[in-house]
mmCIF file of C-alpha atoms in Angstrom:
data_model
loop_
_atom_site.group_PDB
_atom_site.id
_atom_site.type_symbol
_atom_site.label_atom_id
_atom_site.label_comp_id
_atom_site.label_asym_id
_atom_site.label_seq_id
_atom_site.Cartn_x
_atom_site.Cartn_y
_atom_site.Cartn_z
ATOM 1 C CA MET O 1 -31.693 1.479 -7.336
ATOM 2 C CA ASN O 2 -28.565 3.899 -5.821
ATOM 3 C CA ALA O 3 -28.612 2.590 -2.217
ATOM 4 C CA ARG O 4 -25.309 4.842 -0.545
ATOM 5 C CA GLY O 5 -23.737 3.227 2.351
ATOM 6 C CA GLU O 6 -25.184 -0.373 1.878
ATOM 7 C CA PRO O 7 -22.772 -3.075 2.079
ATOM 8 C CA HIS O 8 -20.263 -3.301 -0.873
ATOM 9 C CA LEU O 9 -18.951 -6.392 -3.332
ATOM 10 C CA ALA O 10 -16.075 -6.769 -5.485
ATOM 11 C CA ALA O 11 -15.713 -8.052 -8.577
ATOM 12 C CA VAL O 12 -13.329 -9.510 -10.907
ATOM 13 C CA VAL O 13 -13.649 -9.980 -14.713
ATOM 14 C CA LEU O 14 -11.445 -12.690 -16.320
ATOM 15 C CA ALA O 15 -10.852 -11.520 -19.724
ATOM 16 C CA GLY O 16 -7.203 -11.934 -20.455
ATOM 17 C CA GLY O 17 -7.620 -15.885 -22.622
ATOM 18 C CA ARG O 18 -6.540 -16.829 -26.048
ATOM 19 C CA GLY O 19 -9.949 -17.683 -27.357
ATOM 20 C CA SER O 20 -8.462 -20.471 -28.708
ATOM 21 C CA ARG O 21 -11.076 -22.367 -29.987
ATOM 22 C CA LEU O 22 -12.337 -19.165 -31.596
ATOM 23 C CA GLY O 23 -9.438 -18.930 -34.004
ATOM 24 C CA GLY O 24 -7.454 -16.648 -31.267
ATOM 25 C CA VAL O 25 -10.114 -13.586 -31.576
ATOM 26 C CA ASP O 26 -10.577 -11.330 -28.113
ATOM 27 C CA LYS O 27 -14.015 -12.766 -26.781
ATOM 28 C CA ALA O 28 -13.972 -9.554 -24.335
ATOM 29 C CA ALA O 29 -14.248 -7.600 -27.675
ATOM 30 C CA LEU O 30 -17.139 -9.705 -29.461
ATOM 31 C CA THR O 31 -20.086 -7.716 -30.053
ATOM 32 C CA LEU O 32 -23.759 -8.946 -29.517
ATOM 33 C CA ASP O 33 -26.420 -6.453 -29.508
ATOM 34 C CA GLY O 34 -24.072 -3.613 -30.851
ATOM 35 C CA ARG O 35 -22.416 -3.655 -27.210
ATOM 36 C CA ARG O 36 -18.709 -5.940 -26.450
ATOM 37 C CA LEU O 37 -19.173 -8.718 -24.571
ATOM 38 C CA LEU O 38 -16.991 -7.091 -21.597
ATOM 39 C CA ASP O 39 -19.174 -3.844 -21.404
ATOM 40 C CA ARG O 40 -22.072 -6.047 -20.264
ATOM 41 C CA VAL O 41 -20.665 -7.888 -17.946
ATOM 42 C CA LEU O 42 -19.334 -4.726 -16.282
ATOM 43 C CA ASP O 43 -23.042 -3.400 -16.656
ATOM 44 C CA ALA O 44 -24.556 -6.539 -14.795
ATOM 45 C CA VAL O 45 -21.345 -5.920 -11.970
ATOM 46 C CA GLU O 46 -22.589 -2.128 -11.844
ATOM 47 C CA PRO O 47 -23.401 -2.110 -8.250
ATOM 48 C CA VAL O 48 -20.203 -3.187 -6.673
ATOM 49 C CA ALA O 49 -17.900 -0.799 -5.754
ATOM 50 C CA THR O 50 -14.298 -2.070 -6.512
ATOM 51 C CA VAL O 51 -14.180 -3.805 -10.120
ATOM 52 C CA VAL O 52 -11.028 -5.456 -11.579
ATOM 53 C CA VAL O 53 -10.695 -6.264 -15.062
ATOM 54 C CA VAL O 54 -7.615 -9.321 -15.508
ATOM 55 C CA GLY O 55 -6.707 -8.652 -19.093
ATOM 56 C CA PRO O 56 -5.914 -5.721 -21.519
ATOM 57 C CA GLU O 57 -7.647 -2.839 -21.510
ATOM 58 C CA PRO O 58 -10.081 -2.201 -24.672
ATOM 59 C CA ALA O 59 -8.553 0.474 -26.958
ATOM 60 C CA ALA O 60 -11.631 1.560 -27.418
ATOM 61 C CA PRO O 61 -13.725 3.148 -24.414
ATOM 62 C CA ARG O 62 -16.774 1.621 -22.838
ATOM 63 C CA ARG O 63 -19.633 2.838 -24.361
ATOM 64 C CA GLY O 64 -23.492 2.763 -22.388
ATOM 65 C CA ALA O 65 -26.128 0.968 -23.390
ATOM 66 C CA PRO O 66 -28.886 2.410 -25.589
ATOM 67 C CA GLY O 67 -30.869 4.488 -23.532
ATOM 68 C CA GLY O 68 -28.765 4.744 -20.233
ATOM 69 C CA THR O 69 -30.440 1.335 -18.780
ATOM 70 C CA GLY O 70 -27.552 -0.684 -18.638
ATOM 71 C CA GLY O 71 -27.911 -2.946 -21.012
ATOM 72 C CA ASP O 72 -27.927 -6.743 -19.625
ATOM 73 C CA ALA O 73 -27.165 -5.708 -16.140
ATOM 74 C CA GLY O 74 -28.656 -7.229 -13.142
ATOM 75 C CA TYR O 75 -30.954 -5.929 -10.305
ATOM 76 C CA ALA O 76 -33.411 -4.336 -12.602
ATOM 77 C CA GLY O 77 -34.480 -1.309 -10.502
ATOM 78 C CA ASP O 78 -31.548 0.441 -11.493
ATOM 79 C CA ALA O 79 -32.433 1.535 -14.543
ATOM 80 C CA ASP O 80 -32.037 5.236 -13.085
ATOM 81 C CA ALA O 81 -28.520 4.368 -12.705
ATOM 82 C CA GLY O 82 -27.138 4.022 -16.241
ATOM 83 C CA PRO O 83 -23.845 5.278 -17.910
ATOM 84 C CA GLY O 84 -22.559 8.894 -17.280
ATOM 85 C CA THR O 85 -24.492 9.030 -14.221
ATOM 86 C CA GLY O 86 -21.138 9.130 -11.968
ATOM 87 C CA THR O 87 -22.768 5.920 -9.876
ATOM 88 C CA GLU O 88 -20.789 3.568 -12.241
ATOM 89 C CA PRO O 89 -17.231 1.941 -10.308
ATOM 90 C CA ILE O 90 -14.179 2.704 -11.200
ATOM 91 C CA VAL O 91 -12.775 -0.348 -13.436
ATOM 92 C CA ARG O 92 -9.188 -1.182 -13.221
ATOM 93 C CA TYR O 93 -7.529 -3.422 -15.297
ATOM 94 C CA VAL O 94 -4.055 -6.086 -14.585
ATOM 95 C CA ARG O 95 -2.409 -8.095 -16.430
ATOM 96 C CA ASP O 96 -2.098 -11.823 -16.190
ATOM 97 C CA ASP O 97 1.261 -12.926 -14.983
ATOM 98 C CA PRO O 98 2.176 -14.330 -17.339
ATOM 99 C CA PRO O 99 -0.146 -13.601 -19.897
ATOM 100 C CA PHE O 100 -2.214 -16.215 -21.060
ATOM 101 C CA GLY O 101 -1.168 -17.642 -17.704
ATOM 102 C CA GLY O 102 -4.444 -19.477 -17.487
ATOM 103 C CA PRO O 103 -7.655 -19.194 -14.891
ATOM 104 C CA ALA O 104 -6.038 -19.506 -11.965
ATOM 105 C CA ALA O 105 -3.377 -17.238 -12.301
ATOM 106 C CA ALA O 106 -5.562 -14.810 -13.635
ATOM 107 C CA THR O 107 -7.497 -14.840 -10.383
ATOM 108 C CA ALA O 108 -4.851 -14.055 -8.146
ATOM 109 C CA ALA O 109 -3.885 -11.161 -10.433
ATOM 110 C CA GLY O 110 -7.247 -9.748 -9.840
ATOM 111 C CA LEU O 111 -7.018 -10.476 -6.322
ATOM 112 C CA ALA O 112 -3.671 -8.954 -5.686
ATOM 113 C CA ALA O 113 -5.487 -5.816 -7.374
ATOM 114 C CA LEU O 114 -8.098 -5.707 -5.128
ATOM 115 C CA GLU O 115 -5.848 -5.726 -2.253
ATOM 116 C CA SER O 116 -3.999 -2.960 -3.534
ATOM 117 C CA ALA O 117 -7.278 -1.042 -4.370
ATOM 118 C CA ASP O 118 -8.230 -1.636 -0.783
ATOM 119 C CA HIS O 119 -5.499 0.596 0.265
ATOM 120 C CA GLU O 120 -6.521 3.522 -1.548
ATOM 121 C CA PRO O 121 -8.780 6.093 0.670
ATOM 122 C CA ALA O 122 -12.135 5.527 0.164
ATOM 123 C CA GLY O 123 -13.103 8.873 -0.829
ATOM 124 C CA GLU O 124 -11.316 7.252 -4.543
ATOM 125 C CA LEU O 125 -13.984 4.883 -5.261
ATOM 126 C CA ARG O 126 -17.421 6.163 -6.386
ATOM 127 C CA ALA O 127 -20.304 4.600 -3.952
ATOM 128 C CA GLY O 128 -22.038 2.061 -5.984
ATOM 129 C CA ALA O 129 -24.052 -0.528 -3.680
ATOM 130 C CA LEU O 130 -25.939 -3.560 -3.377
ATOM 131 C CA PRO O 131 -29.704 -3.346 -3.069
ATOM 132 C CA PRO O 132 -30.918 -3.015 0.436
ATOM 133 C CA GLY O 133 -30.812 -6.060 2.966
ATOM 134 C CA THR O 134 -28.945 -7.832 -0.049
ATOM 135 C CA VAL O 135 -26.018 -8.956 1.196
ATOM 136 C CA SER O 136 -24.358 -8.637 4.664
ATOM 137 C CA THR O 137 -20.691 -7.767 4.124
ATOM 138 C CA SER O 138 -17.945 -5.174 4.970
ATOM 139 C CA ALA O 139 -17.257 -2.196 3.188
ATOM 140 C CA ARG O 140 -14.694 -3.551 1.390
ATOM 141 C CA GLY O 141 -16.440 -6.550 0.451
ATOM 142 C CA SER O 142 -15.685 -9.833 2.127
ATOM 143 C CA TRP O 143 -17.069 -11.650 -1.162
ATOM 144 C CA VAL O 144 -15.933 -11.179 -4.825
ATOM 145 C CA LEU O 145 -17.855 -11.925 -7.988
ATOM 146 C CA LEU O 146 -15.561 -14.333 -10.515
ATOM 147 C CA LEU O 147 -16.524 -14.246 -14.002
ATOM 148 C CA SER O 148 -15.576 -14.785 -17.499
ATOM 149 C CA CYS O 149 -15.945 -11.597 -19.919
ATOM 150 C CA ASP O 150 -18.142 -14.421 -22.773
ATOM 151 C CA LEU O 151 -20.742 -14.318 -20.910
ATOM 152 C CA VAL O 152 -23.755 -13.685 -23.138
ATOM 153 C CA HIS O 153 -26.619 -12.692 -20.193
ATOM 154 C CA PRO O 154 -24.411 -11.789 -17.401
ATOM 155 C CA GLY O 155 -26.779 -9.735 -15.827
ATOM 156 C CA ALA O 156 -28.789 -13.345 -15.575
ATOM 157 C CA ALA O 157 -25.699 -14.846 -13.870
ATOM 158 C CA VAL O 158 -25.497 -12.470 -11.368
ATOM 159 C CA ASP O 159 -28.838 -11.891 -10.489
ATOM 160 C CA ALA O 160 -28.938 -16.600 -9.971
ATOM 161 C CA LEU O 161 -25.572 -15.114 -7.467
ATOM 162 C CA VAL O 162 -26.624 -12.525 -5.510
ATOM 163 C CA PRO O 163 -29.425 -14.409 -3.476
ATOM 164 C CA ALA O 164 -27.466 -16.829 -2.545
ATOM 165 C CA LEU O 165 -24.601 -14.769 -1.348
ATOM 166 C CA ALA O 166 -27.025 -13.243 0.777
ATOM 167 C CA ALA O 167 -28.271 -16.303 2.322
ATOM 168 C CA ALA O 168 -24.689 -18.125 2.376
ATOM 169 C CA GLY O 169 -23.805 -18.675 6.187
ATOM 170 C CA PRO O 170 -20.169 -18.302 8.062
ATOM 171 C CA GLU O 171 -19.262 -21.546 7.168
ATOM 172 C CA THR O 172 -19.611 -21.112 3.228
ATOM 173 C CA GLU O 173 -16.726 -19.860 1.316
ATOM 174 C CA ALA O 174 -17.729 -20.331 -2.579
ATOM 175 C CA VAL O 175 -21.318 -19.953 -4.116
ATOM 176 C CA VAL O 176 -20.663 -21.508 -7.502
ATOM 177 C CA GLY O 177 -23.548 -21.842 -10.738
ATOM 178 C CA VAL O 178 -24.053 -25.016 -11.576
ATOM 179 C CA ASP O 179 -25.510 -25.484 -15.320
ATOM 180 C CA PRO O 180 -27.762 -27.676 -16.515
ATOM 181 C CA GLY O 181 -26.070 -29.895 -17.503
ATOM 182 C CA GLY O 182 -24.694 -30.692 -14.096
ATOM 183 C CA ARG O 183 -21.499 -29.261 -14.252
ATOM 184 C CA ARG O 184 -19.796 -26.546 -12.353
ATOM 185 C CA GLN O 185 -18.466 -22.918 -13.453
ATOM 186 C CA PRO O 186 -16.387 -21.275 -11.330
ATOM 187 C CA LEU O 187 -16.635 -18.422 -13.043
ATOM 188 C CA ILE O 188 -19.836 -18.059 -12.228
ATOM 189 C CA ALA O 189 -18.970 -17.585 -8.862
ATOM 190 C CA GLY O 190 -18.867 -15.377 -5.713
ATOM 191 C CA TYR O 191 -15.654 -16.753 -3.449
ATOM 192 C CA ARG O 192 -15.184 -15.085 0.305
ATOM 193 C CA ARG O 193 -11.827 -13.302 -0.557
ATOM 194 C CA ASP O 194 -9.928 -14.921 2.481
ATOM 195 C CA ALA O 195 -10.878 -18.159 1.710
ATOM 196 C CA LEU O 196 -9.807 -17.515 -2.082
ATOM 197 C CA THR O 197 -6.842 -15.861 -1.295
ATOM 198 C CA ALA O 198 -5.605 -18.770 0.838
ATOM 199 C CA ALA O 199 -6.381 -21.233 -1.708
ATOM 200 C CA VAL O 200 -4.052 -18.779 -3.761
ATOM 201 C CA VAL O 201 -1.522 -18.837 -1.213
ATOM 202 C CA ALA O 202 -1.545 -22.432 -0.718
ATOM 203 C CA LEU O 203 -1.914 -23.435 -4.347
ATOM 204 C CA THR O 204 1.707 -21.251 -5.055
ATOM 205 C CA ALA O 205 3.380 -23.083 -2.018
ATOM 206 C CA ALA O 206 2.687 -26.566 -3.532
ATOM 207 C CA ARG O 207 3.463 -25.875 -7.289
ATOM 208 C CA GLY O 208 5.294 -23.053 -7.656
ATOM 209 C CA GLU O 209 3.478 -21.157 -9.579
ATOM 210 C CA LEU O 210 -0.126 -20.797 -11.166
ATOM 211 C CA ALA O 211 0.317 -20.753 -14.746
ATOM 212 C CA SER O 212 -1.706 -23.838 -16.406
ATOM 213 C CA ALA O 213 -3.196 -24.332 -12.577
ATOM 214 C CA SER O 214 -6.949 -24.965 -13.485
ATOM 215 C CA MET O 215 -9.546 -23.803 -11.611
ATOM 216 C CA ARG O 216 -10.927 -26.740 -9.994
ATOM 217 C CA THR O 217 -7.436 -27.429 -8.473
ATOM 218 C CA LEU O 218 -7.839 -23.725 -7.160
ATOM 219 C CA THR O 219 -11.138 -24.031 -5.534
ATOM 220 C CA GLY O 220 -11.377 -27.645 -4.744
ATOM 221 C CA GLY O 221 -11.303 -27.674 -1.390
ATOM 222 C CA LEU O 222 -13.725 -24.929 -0.599
ATOM 223 C CA ALA O 223 -16.724 -25.326 1.214
ATOM 224 C CA THR O 224 -19.179 -24.414 -1.594
ATOM 225 C CA VAL O 225 -22.604 -23.887 -2.388
ATOM 226 C CA GLU O 226 -23.753 -24.564 -5.393
ATOM 227 C CA VAL O 227 -26.477 -22.532 -7.372
ATOM 228 C CA PRO O 228 -28.774 -24.232 -10.179
ATOM 229 C CA LEU O 229 -27.898 -21.767 -13.078
ATOM 230 C CA THR O 230 -30.811 -21.430 -16.318
ATOM 231 C CA SER O 231 -29.300 -22.254 -19.704
ATOM 232 C CA THR O 232 -29.460 -18.270 -20.158
ATOM 233 C CA ALA O 233 -27.365 -17.672 -17.068
ATOM 234 C CA SER O 234 -24.963 -19.983 -18.007
ATOM 235 C CA ALA O 235 -24.469 -19.665 -22.020
ATOM 236 C CA ASP O 236 -21.108 -18.079 -23.082
ATOM 237 C CA VAL O 237 -18.602 -18.075 -26.174
ATOM 238 C CA ASP O 238 -16.047 -20.926 -25.987
ATOM 239 C CA THR O 239 -17.032 -21.973 -29.506
ATOM 240 C CA VAL O 240 -18.042 -20.952 -33.220
ATOM 241 C CA GLU O 241 -21.068 -22.570 -32.861
ATOM 242 C CA ASP O 242 -21.975 -20.823 -29.506
ATOM 243 C CA ALA O 243 -21.114 -17.689 -30.976
ATOM 244 C CA HIS O 244 -24.020 -18.323 -33.493
ATOM 245 C CA ARG O 245 -26.126 -19.973 -31.094
ATOM 246 C CA ALA O 246 -25.797 -16.458 -29.015
ATOM 247 C CA GLY O 247 -26.295 -13.886 -32.364
ATOM 248 C CA VAL O 248 -22.546 -13.194 -31.306
ATOM 249 C CA ARG O 249 -21.162 -11.140 -34.163
ATOM 250 C CA LEU O 250 -17.364 -12.725 -34.683
ATOM 251 C CA PRO O 251 -15.272 -10.772 -37.145
ATOM 252 C CA ASP O 252 -14.458 -11.487 -40.789
ATOM 253 C CA HIS O 253 -10.710 -11.517 -39.717
ATOM 254 C CA GLU O 254 -9.625 -10.762 -36.451
ATOM 255 C CA PRO O 255 -5.521 -11.131 -35.701
ATOM 256 C CA ARG O 256 -4.300 -13.774 -32.829
ATOM 257 C CA ARG O 257 -4.791 -12.092 -29.183
ATOM 258 C CA THR O 258 -1.335 -10.547 -28.331
ATOM 259 C CA TYR O 259 0.214 -8.754 -25.021
ATOM 260 C CA GLU O 260 2.643 -5.889 -25.844
#
């Protein structure tokens, strides 16, 4: 799939957490089938023109999936647009402020980075578009996908969200995945950028800062459509048990994640 000129989304991937329930390991650097979890999430948002990762930039460069197919990426028809073809989105890394300030603060940092990207000349963005007719939006993206870096099958998560984004009416401000247990997953979701930005501004004004604020507090007032997720699409790596269940390799010795 290479639908140049088709509407674009943006994506923010949160990768700056402490990984406390995993002993402080860097969840973004954990591997599944030989690839970092963060790289697998980036594969899943390959059709997106602007991608922001909130967290430290990996020390090692991103590696392409075996066979150049994008690994666990969504949109199976995009097998020809593997790494190295020039169709990958530009990925920007930004630190959350304060470090380890929680997902709401990280979301605000990601939105600010997207705003900066909006002011860059369009020619500096490599074209990466969604399949024709999927989402009606502006070239810069009125919707932003918000994903955590520790999804086990991010392609399945993105594939669940995109049809709901396409079908969303103008009154919808958020499309949020719901796991099989009935729990909303605000980091498997799509948000209208203006609505999410307004929520950030309002919560910051109310609290003075976003550190330690929850995503439920940030997004609870948005007009939301829920999207049922399978156990595959909602699987993430929060605990050692999650990692073992998913086949994610945990390091024998891993220093606690720090910011320089």
